[in-house]
PDB file of C-alpha atoms in Angstrom:
ATOM      1  CA  GLN A   1     -77.151 -36.360 -37.285  1.00 52.00           C
ATOM      2  CA  SER A   2     -77.037 -33.505 -39.799  1.00 60.00           C
ATOM      3  CA  ALA A   3     -79.975 -32.455 -41.626  1.00 83.00           C
ATOM      4  CA  LEU A   4     -80.428 -32.791 -45.449  1.00 94.00           C
ATOM      5  CA  THR A   5     -80.075 -29.225 -47.284  1.00 97.00           C
ATOM      6  CA  GLN A   6     -83.093 -27.922 -49.173  1.00 97.00           C
ATOM      7  CA  PRO A   7     -83.773 -24.421 -50.366  1.00 97.00           C
ATOM      8  CA  ALA A   8     -85.934 -22.422 -47.873  1.00 96.00           C
ATOM      9  CA  SER A   9     -88.504 -21.496 -50.543  1.00 97.00           C
ATOM     10  CA  VAL A  10     -89.267 -22.266 -54.252  1.00 98.00           C
ATOM     11  CA  SER A  11     -92.252 -20.645 -56.118  1.00 97.00           C
ATOM     12  CA  GLY A  12     -93.862 -20.872 -59.692  1.00 96.00           C
ATOM     13  CA  SER A  13     -96.889 -19.997 -61.598  1.00 96.00           C
ATOM     14  CA  PRO A  14     -99.809 -22.439 -62.244  1.00 97.00           C
ATOM     15  CA  GLY A  15     -98.876 -24.568 -64.908  1.00 97.00           C
ATOM     16  CA  GLN A  16     -95.273 -24.303 -64.568  1.00 97.00           C
ATOM     17  CA  SER A  17     -92.883 -26.975 -63.327  1.00 97.00           C
ATOM     18  CA  ILE A  18     -90.641 -26.410 -60.367  1.00 98.00           C
ATOM     19  CA  THR A  19     -87.736 -28.646 -58.773  1.00 98.00           C
ATOM     20  CA  ILE A  20     -86.814 -28.954 -55.271  1.00 98.00           C
ATOM     21  CA  SER A  21     -83.235 -29.975 -54.447  1.00 98.00           C
ATOM     22  CA  CYS A  22     -82.265 -32.132 -51.443  1.00 97.00           C
ATOM     23  CA  THR A  23     -78.413 -32.308 -50.821  1.00 97.00           C
ATOM     24  CA  GLY A  24     -76.811 -34.798 -48.437  1.00 95.00           C
ATOM     25  CA  THR A  25     -73.425 -36.887 -48.272  1.00 93.00           C
ATOM     26  CA  SER A  26     -72.108 -40.034 -49.533  1.00 91.00           C
ATOM     27  CA  SER A  27     -73.409 -41.497 -46.085  1.00 91.00           C
ATOM     28  CA  ASP A  28     -77.035 -40.862 -46.813  1.00 92.00           C
ATOM     29  CA  VAL A  29     -78.660 -39.602 -50.129  1.00 94.00           C
ATOM     30  CA  GLY A  30     -75.448 -40.939 -52.108  1.00 94.00           C
ATOM     31  CA  SER A  31     -75.434 -44.393 -50.443  1.00 91.00           C
ATOM     32  CA  TYR A  32     -79.008 -45.463 -50.474  1.00 89.00           C
ATOM     33  CA  ASN A  33     -81.916 -45.477 -52.904  1.00 93.00           C
ATOM     34  CA  LEU A  34     -83.956 -44.813 -49.580  1.00 94.00           C
ATOM     35  CA  VAL A  35     -84.958 -41.134 -50.347  1.00 96.00           C
ATOM     36  CA  SER A  36     -88.501 -40.164 -49.684  1.00 97.00           C
ATOM     37  CA  TRP A  37     -90.534 -36.772 -50.109  1.00 98.00           C
ATOM     38  CA  TYR A  38     -93.297 -35.652 -47.836  1.00 98.00           C
ATOM     39  CA  GLN A  39     -96.005 -32.883 -48.420  1.00 98.00           C
ATOM     40  CA  GLN A  40     -97.387 -31.044 -45.335  1.00 98.00           C
ATOM     41  CA  HIS A  41    -100.181 -28.676 -45.497  1.00 98.00           C
ATOM     42  CA  PRO A  42    -100.601 -26.011 -42.750  1.00 96.00           C
ATOM     43  CA  GLY A  43    -101.941 -27.783 -39.493  1.00 96.00           C
ATOM     44  CA  LYS A  44    -101.954 -31.287 -41.350  1.00 97.00           C
ATOM     45  CA  ALA A  45     -99.917 -34.300 -40.927  1.00 98.00           C
ATOM     46  CA  PRO A  46     -97.131 -35.049 -43.551  1.00 98.00           C
ATOM     47  CA  LYS A  47     -98.116 -37.152 -46.715  1.00 98.00           C
ATOM     48  CA  LEU A  48     -95.727 -39.433 -48.442  1.00 98.00           C
ATOM     49  CA  MET A  49     -95.442 -38.242 -52.110  1.00 98.00           C
ATOM     50  CA  ILE A  50     -92.352 -40.154 -53.316  1.00 98.00           C
ATOM     51  CA  TYR A  51     -90.484 -43.108 -51.810  1.00 97.00           C
ATOM     52  CA  GLU A  52     -87.292 -44.927 -52.844  1.00 96.00           C
ATOM     53  CA  VAL A  53     -86.161 -41.919 -54.854  1.00 97.00           C
ATOM     54  CA  THR A  54     -88.532 -42.277 -57.828  1.00 97.00           C
ATOM     55  CA  LYS A  55     -91.585 -44.324 -56.828  1.00 97.00           C
ATOM     56  CA  ARG A  56     -95.119 -42.938 -56.343  1.00 97.00           C
ATOM     57  CA  PRO A  57     -97.679 -44.297 -53.744  1.00 96.00           C
ATOM     58  CA  SER A  58    -101.041 -45.098 -55.000  1.00 95.00           C
ATOM     59  CA  GLY A  59    -103.293 -41.953 -55.260  1.00 95.00           C
ATOM     60  CA  VAL A  60    -100.353 -39.492 -55.645  1.00 97.00           C
ATOM     61  CA  SER A  61    -100.547 -37.503 -58.858  1.00 97.00           C
ATOM     62  CA  ASN A  62     -98.036 -38.422 -61.597  1.00 96.00           C
ATOM     63  CA  ARG A  63     -97.236 -34.546 -61.788  1.00 98.00           C
ATOM     64  CA  PHE A  64     -94.950 -35.377 -58.780  1.00 98.00           C
ATOM     65  CA  SER A  65     -91.752 -37.156 -59.711  1.00 98.00           C
ATOM     66  CA  GLY A  66     -88.271 -37.894 -57.933  1.00 98.00           C
ATOM     67  CA  SER A  67     -84.638 -38.444 -59.052  1.00 97.00           C
ATOM     68  CA  LYS A  68     -81.260 -38.682 -57.534  1.00 97.00           C
ATOM     69  CA  SER A  69     -77.713 -37.785 -58.821  1.00 96.00           C
ATOM     70  CA  GLY A  70     -74.739 -38.403 -56.620  1.00 96.00           C
ATOM     71  CA  ASN A  71     -75.523 -36.909 -53.078  1.00 96.00           C
ATOM     72  CA  THR A  72     -78.326 -34.849 -54.341  1.00 97.00           C
ATOM     73  CA  ALA A  73     -82.215 -35.907 -54.661  1.00 98.00           C
ATOM     74  CA  SER A  74     -84.762 -33.682 -56.466  1.00 98.00           C
ATOM     75  CA  LEU A  75     -88.501 -33.638 -56.376  1.00 98.00           C
ATOM     76  CA  THR A  76     -90.143 -32.142 -59.616  1.00 98.00           C
ATOM     77  CA  ILE A  77     -93.800 -30.849 -59.566  1.00 98.00           C
ATOM     78  CA  SER A  78     -95.066 -30.588 -63.008  1.00 97.00           C
ATOM     79  CA  GLY A  79     -98.197 -28.544 -64.120  1.00 97.00           C
ATOM     80  CA  LEU A  80     -98.190 -26.629 -60.749  1.00 97.00           C
ATOM     81  CA  GLN A  81    -101.624 -26.197 -59.057  1.00 97.00           C
ATOM     82  CA  ALA A  82    -102.994 -24.197 -56.219  1.00 97.00           C
ATOM     83  CA  GLU A  83    -103.261 -27.133 -54.118  1.00 97.00           C
ATOM     84  CA  ASP A  84     -99.381 -27.954 -54.287  1.00 98.00           C
ATOM     85  CA  GLU A  85     -99.004 -25.013 -52.094  1.00 98.00           C
ATOM     86  CA  ALA A  86     -97.279 -26.386 -48.998  1.00 98.00           C
ATOM     87  CA  ASP A  87     -94.086 -27.468 -47.244  1.00 98.00           C
ATOM     88  CA  TYR A  88     -92.089 -30.141 -48.774  1.00 98.00           C
ATOM     89  CA  TYR A  89     -89.465 -32.400 -46.843  1.00 98.00           C
ATOM     90  CA  CYS A  90     -86.987 -34.884 -48.219  1.00 98.00           C
ATOM     91  CA  CYS A  91     -85.777 -37.930 -45.965  1.00 97.00           C
ATOM     92  CA  SER A  92     -83.005 -40.243 -46.336  1.00 96.00           C
ATOM     93  CA  TYR A  93     -81.565 -43.180 -44.208  1.00 93.00           C
ATOM     94  CA  ALA A  94     -78.050 -42.322 -43.136  1.00 90.00           C
ATOM     95  CA  SER A  95     -75.762 -45.030 -42.421  1.00 84.00           C
ATOM     96  CA  SER A  96     -73.290 -42.897 -40.423  1.00 79.00           C
ATOM     97  CA  SER A  97     -75.918 -42.929 -37.484  1.00 77.00           C
ATOM     98  CA  ALA A  98     -78.102 -45.715 -38.491  1.00 72.00           C
ATOM     99  CA  SER A  99     -81.095 -43.544 -38.720  1.00 86.00           C
ATOM    100  CA  TRP A 100     -83.340 -41.399 -40.658  1.00 93.00           C
ATOM    101  CA  VAL A 101     -82.528 -37.680 -41.528  1.00 94.00           C
ATOM    102  CA  PHE A 102     -84.845 -35.121 -42.934  1.00 96.00           C
ATOM    103  CA  GLY A 103     -84.065 -32.045 -44.900  1.00 97.00           C
ATOM    104  CA  GLY A 104     -85.063 -28.749 -43.285  1.00 96.00           C
ATOM    105  CA  GLY A 105     -88.107 -28.181 -45.507  1.00 97.00           C
ATOM    106  CA  THR A 106     -89.101 -26.137 -48.682  1.00 97.00           C
ATOM    107  CA  LYS A 107     -92.086 -23.828 -48.784  1.00 98.00           C
ATOM    108  CA  VAL A 108     -93.594 -24.058 -52.307  1.00 98.00           C
ATOM    109  CA  THR A 109     -95.696 -20.887 -53.259  1.00 97.00           C
ATOM    110  CA  VAL A 110     -97.902 -20.842 -56.319  1.00 96.00           C
ATOM    111  CA  LEU A 111     -97.924 -17.209 -57.589  1.00 93.00           C
TER     112      LEU A 111
ATOM    113  CA  GLU B   1    -108.641 -47.399 -43.798  1.00 95.00           C
ATOM    114  CA  VAL B   2    -105.301 -47.013 -42.078  1.00 97.00           C
ATOM    115  CA  GLN B   3    -105.601 -44.968 -38.802  1.00 98.00           C
ATOM    116  CA  LEU B   4    -103.157 -43.957 -36.451  1.00 98.00           C
ATOM    117  CA  VAL B   5    -104.218 -42.183 -33.195  1.00 98.00           C
ATOM    118  CA  GLU B   6    -101.655 -40.804 -30.836  1.00 98.00           C
ATOM    119  CA  SER B   7    -102.299 -39.940 -27.253  1.00 98.00           C
ATOM    120  CA  GLY B   8    -100.603 -39.177 -23.924  1.00 97.00           C
ATOM    121  CA  GLY B   9     -98.996 -35.715 -24.678  1.00 97.00           C
ATOM    122  CA  GLY B  10     -99.261 -32.635 -22.351  1.00 97.00           C
ATOM    123  CA  LEU B  11     -97.681 -30.144 -20.531  1.00 97.00           C
ATOM    124  CA  ILE B  12     -94.791 -31.500 -18.335  1.00 97.00           C
ATOM    125  CA  GLN B  13     -91.904 -30.181 -16.101  1.00 97.00           C
ATOM    126  CA  PRO B  14     -88.416 -30.548 -17.314  1.00 97.00           C
ATOM    127  CA  GLY B  15     -86.775 -33.692 -15.975  1.00 97.00           C
ATOM    128  CA  ARG B  16     -90.097 -35.518 -15.731  1.00 98.00           C
ATOM    129  CA  SER B  17     -91.334 -38.501 -17.590  1.00 98.00           C
ATOM    130  CA  LEU B  18     -94.329 -39.050 -20.099  1.00 98.00           C
ATOM    131  CA  ARG B  19     -95.474 -41.961 -22.212  1.00 98.00           C
ATOM    132  CA  LEU B  20     -96.935 -41.669 -25.575  1.00 98.00           C
ATOM    133  CA  SER B  21     -99.356 -44.151 -27.271  1.00 98.00           C
ATOM    134  CA  CYS B  22    -100.347 -44.716 -30.713  1.00 98.00           C
ATOM    135  CA  ALA B  23    -103.328 -46.930 -31.478  1.00 98.00           C
ATOM    136  CA  ALA B  24    -103.264 -48.633 -34.934  1.00 98.00           C
ATOM    137  CA  SER B  25    -106.008 -49.889 -37.079  1.00 98.00           C
ATOM    138  CA  GLY B  26    -106.888 -50.845 -40.681  1.00 97.00           C
ATOM    139  CA  PHE B  27    -103.784 -52.579 -41.443  1.00 97.00           C
ATOM    140  CA  THR B  28    -101.921 -55.882 -40.157  1.00 97.00           C
ATOM    141  CA  PHE B  29     -99.808 -53.923 -37.418  1.00 97.00           C
ATOM    142  CA  ASP B  30     -97.353 -56.662 -36.804  1.00 95.00           C
ATOM    143  CA  ASP B  31     -96.399 -56.718 -40.434  1.00 97.00           C
ATOM    144  CA  TYR B  32     -94.682 -53.438 -40.319  1.00 97.00           C
ATOM    145  CA  ALA B  33     -92.008 -51.318 -38.606  1.00 97.00           C
ATOM    146  CA  MET B  34     -93.457 -48.409 -36.811  1.00 98.00           C
ATOM    147  CA  HIS B  35     -91.817 -44.940 -35.958  1.00 98.00           C
ATOM    148  CA  TRP B  36     -92.104 -41.661 -34.015  1.00 98.00           C
ATOM    149  CA  VAL B  37     -91.256 -38.389 -35.887  1.00 98.00           C
ATOM    150  CA  ARG B  38     -91.535 -35.009 -34.038  1.00 98.00           C
ATOM    151  CA  GLN B  39     -91.947 -31.352 -35.164  1.00 98.00           C
ATOM    152  CA  PRO B  40     -91.049 -28.474 -32.976  1.00 97.00           C
ATOM    153  CA  PRO B  41     -93.299 -25.526 -33.083  1.00 96.00           C
ATOM    154  CA  GLY B  42     -92.867 -23.653 -36.567  1.00 95.00           C
ATOM    155  CA  LYS B  43     -89.853 -26.058 -37.322  1.00 96.00           C
ATOM    156  CA  GLY B  44     -89.153 -29.151 -39.671  1.00 96.00           C
ATOM    157  CA  LEU B  45     -89.424 -32.679 -39.048  1.00 97.00           C
ATOM    158  CA  GLU B  46     -87.150 -34.991 -37.030  1.00 96.00           C
ATOM    159  CA  TRP B  47     -87.131 -38.716 -36.855  1.00 96.00           C
ATOM    160  CA  VAL B  48     -87.036 -39.824 -33.320  1.00 97.00           C
ATOM    161  CA  SER B  49     -87.185 -43.562 -33.185  1.00 96.00           C
ATOM    162  CA  GLY B  50     -88.217 -46.826 -35.111  1.00 96.00           C
ATOM    163  CA  ILE B  51     -88.846 -50.486 -34.306  1.00 97.00           C
ATOM    164  CA  THR B  52     -89.054 -53.376 -36.422  1.00 96.00           C
ATOM    165  CA  TRP B  53     -92.284 -55.539 -36.794  1.00 96.00           C
ATOM    166  CA  ASN B  54     -91.037 -58.102 -33.999  1.00 96.00           C
ATOM    167  CA  SER B  55     -89.376 -55.573 -31.910  1.00 95.00           C
ATOM    168  CA  GLY B  56     -85.969 -57.039 -32.977  1.00 95.00           C
ATOM    169  CA  THR B  57     -84.490 -53.864 -33.858  1.00 93.00           C
ATOM    170  CA  LEU B  58     -84.826 -50.635 -32.341  1.00 94.00           C
ATOM    171  CA  ASP B  59     -83.019 -47.249 -33.394  1.00 94.00           C
ATOM    172  CA  TYR B  60     -83.035 -43.822 -31.825  1.00 94.00           C
ATOM    173  CA  ALA B  61     -81.784 -40.375 -33.004  1.00 93.00           C
ATOM    174  CA  ASP B  62     -78.848 -39.131 -31.123  1.00 92.00           C
ATOM    175  CA  SER B  63     -80.918 -36.446 -29.628  1.00 94.00           C
ATOM    176  CA  VAL B  64     -83.144 -38.885 -27.438  1.00 96.00           C
ATOM    177  CA  LYS B  65     -80.973 -41.924 -27.228  1.00 96.00           C
ATOM    178  CA  GLY B  66     -80.688 -43.078 -23.517  1.00 96.00           C
ATOM    179  CA  ARG B  67     -83.672 -41.054 -22.445  1.00 98.00           C
ATOM    180  CA  PHE B  68     -86.471 -42.458 -24.750  1.00 98.00           C
ATOM    181  CA  THR B  69     -87.686 -46.167 -25.063  1.00 98.00           C
ATOM    182  CA  LEU B  70     -89.667 -47.259 -27.924  1.00 98.00           C
ATOM    183  CA  SER B  71     -91.808 -50.461 -27.431  1.00 98.00           C
ATOM    184  CA  ARG B  72     -94.913 -52.039 -29.205  1.00 98.00           C
ATOM    185  CA  ASP B  73     -97.498 -54.584 -28.291  1.00 98.00           C
ATOM    186  CA  ASN B  74     -98.580 -56.424 -31.365  1.00 97.00           C
ATOM    187  CA  ALA B  75    -101.553 -58.001 -29.624  1.00 97.00           C
ATOM    188  CA  LYS B  76    -102.922 -54.473 -28.885  1.00 98.00           C
ATOM    189  CA  ASN B  77    -101.946 -52.989 -32.163  1.00 98.00           C
ATOM    190  CA  SER B  78    -100.258 -50.338 -30.221  1.00 98.00           C
ATOM    191  CA  LEU B  79     -96.838 -48.389 -30.206  1.00 98.00           C
ATOM    192  CA  TYR B  80     -95.460 -46.599 -27.106  1.00 98.00           C
ATOM    193  CA  LEU B  81     -92.760 -44.114 -26.539  1.00 98.00           C
ATOM    194  CA  HIS B  82     -91.536 -43.735 -23.004  1.00 98.00           C
ATOM    195  CA  MET B  83     -89.889 -40.362 -22.727  1.00 98.00           C
ATOM    196  CA  ASN B  84     -87.493 -39.770 -19.576  1.00 98.00           C
ATOM    197  CA  SER B  85     -85.478 -36.705 -18.508  1.00 97.00           C
ATOM    198  CA  LEU B  86     -87.540 -34.341 -20.740  1.00 98.00           C
ATOM    199  CA  ARG B  87     -85.960 -31.226 -21.848  1.00 98.00           C
ATOM    200  CA  ALA B  88     -87.242 -27.994 -23.205  1.00 97.00           C
ATOM    201  CA  GLU B  89     -85.948 -28.961 -26.566  1.00 97.00           C
ATOM    202  CA  ASP B  90     -88.193 -31.905 -26.544  1.00 98.00           C
ATOM    203  CA  THR B  91     -91.261 -29.825 -27.140  1.00 98.00           C
ATOM    204  CA  ALA B  92     -92.813 -30.637 -30.131  1.00 98.00           C
ATOM    205  CA  LEU B  93     -95.741 -32.439 -31.988  1.00 98.00           C
ATOM    206  CA  TYR B  94     -94.971 -36.250 -31.963  1.00 98.00           C
ATOM    207  CA  TYR B  95     -96.272 -38.174 -34.888  1.00 98.00           C
ATOM    208  CA  CYS B  96     -96.825 -41.859 -35.017  1.00 98.00           C
ATOM    209  CA  ALA B  97     -95.870 -43.188 -38.458  1.00 98.00           C
ATOM    210  CA  LYS B  98     -96.234 -46.619 -40.176  1.00 98.00           C
ATOM    211  CA  GLY B  99     -93.323 -47.930 -41.945  1.00 97.00           C
ATOM    212  CA  THR B 100     -93.540 -49.290 -45.500  1.00 95.00           C
ATOM    213  CA  SER B 101     -91.743 -52.519 -44.677  1.00 94.00           C
ATOM    214  CA  SER B 102     -91.225 -54.877 -41.656  1.00 94.00           C
ATOM    215  CA  ASN B 103     -87.711 -53.513 -41.247  1.00 92.00           C
ATOM    216  CA  LEU B 104     -86.419 -49.969 -40.550  1.00 89.00           C
ATOM    217  CA  TYR B 105     -85.225 -49.492 -44.288  1.00 89.00           C
ATOM    218  CA  GLY B 106     -88.572 -48.146 -45.631  1.00 88.00           C
ATOM    219  CA  SER B 107     -90.432 -44.693 -45.817  1.00 95.00           C
ATOM    220  CA  PHE B 108     -93.405 -43.495 -43.709  1.00 97.00           C
ATOM    221  CA  ASP B 109     -96.556 -43.914 -45.501  1.00 97.00           C
ATOM    222  CA  TYR B 110     -99.331 -43.320 -43.067  1.00 97.00           C
ATOM    223  CA  TRP B 111     -99.124 -40.636 -40.174  1.00 98.00           C
ATOM    224  CA  GLY B 112    -101.325 -40.008 -37.115  1.00 98.00           C
ATOM    225  CA  GLN B 113    -102.442 -36.455 -36.364  1.00 97.00           C
ATOM    226  CA  GLY B 114     -99.867 -35.978 -33.593  1.00 98.00           C
ATOM    227  CA  THR B 115     -99.896 -35.458 -29.933  1.00 98.00           C
ATOM    228  CA  GLN B 116     -98.383 -32.303 -28.406  1.00 98.00           C
ATOM    229  CA  VAL B 117     -95.667 -32.523 -25.923  1.00 98.00           C
ATOM    230  CA  THR B 118     -94.800 -29.068 -24.101  1.00 98.00           C
ATOM    231  CA  VAL B 119     -91.729 -29.227 -21.509  1.00 98.00           C
ATOM    232  CA  SER B 120     -91.929 -26.187 -19.407  1.00 97.00           C
ATOM    233  CA  SER B 121     -91.546 -25.326 -15.863  1.00 95.00           C
TER     234      SER B 121
END
C-alpha cells in the first residue's frame, strides 16, 4: 500500500491560518469520503481531529476543518495557536488493498 | 471514559512470536470494530489490521499478511494480535484503536498509549 502524500512541514504565526494537503489516488482519497486527520504531540497517542472528510468529533475546536477535492484532501487550522504545534497525519480507506493508508505526516510549527 | 490499555510488547528475536493484548473499557466493546496501528521509532503511522464487531471480517496490511493474526474476545472486552515470524522492520510502538463503526469503514476515535515491540538479536 502506498502512503498518501503530505508536505513534511508547514509553519505559521499565531492567529494565522494554515492548510495541510494530503494527496492520494482515485483508489483511496478520490473514491471514498473516508478521510480522517489525526494530531499527535510528541510522546503522545494520536488524536482524531476530523473524520469523513469534514466532520469534527465532539470536543475538537471548530478552528479545525477538513475538505476534499478530487484526489486531494486538506486540513485547515485557523487562528493558529501554540498548542496546535504537533504532527498531523491524514488517513484514507484504500480499495486497491482493502485497507487503510496513512500519509507520511506533517510537522506544524507555530512561529 | 473510554480506555484502551495495550500489553505484551518487549524485546524479541527475529523469527520468534509475540502476542499483544488490548483491554478495553468505558464503551460497549462488541458494538465496534477494533484496529492495530503501529509507529516505528521516529516515523509515521501504519495501519496493521482491523476486525469487525463480530470477527466476521478481518483485514491486514500487506506487510503483515500471513504472519499476523487478529482476534477479539467480546466477553472479555479484549483484542489480541498474534505476531509470528517477526522481523526487524516490525519494530514499532503498537497502538490499539477503537473504530467509529461496527464495520471496518470508520475512523479511529480512541487510541491506547501503545506497547513497544523491538525485534532484534
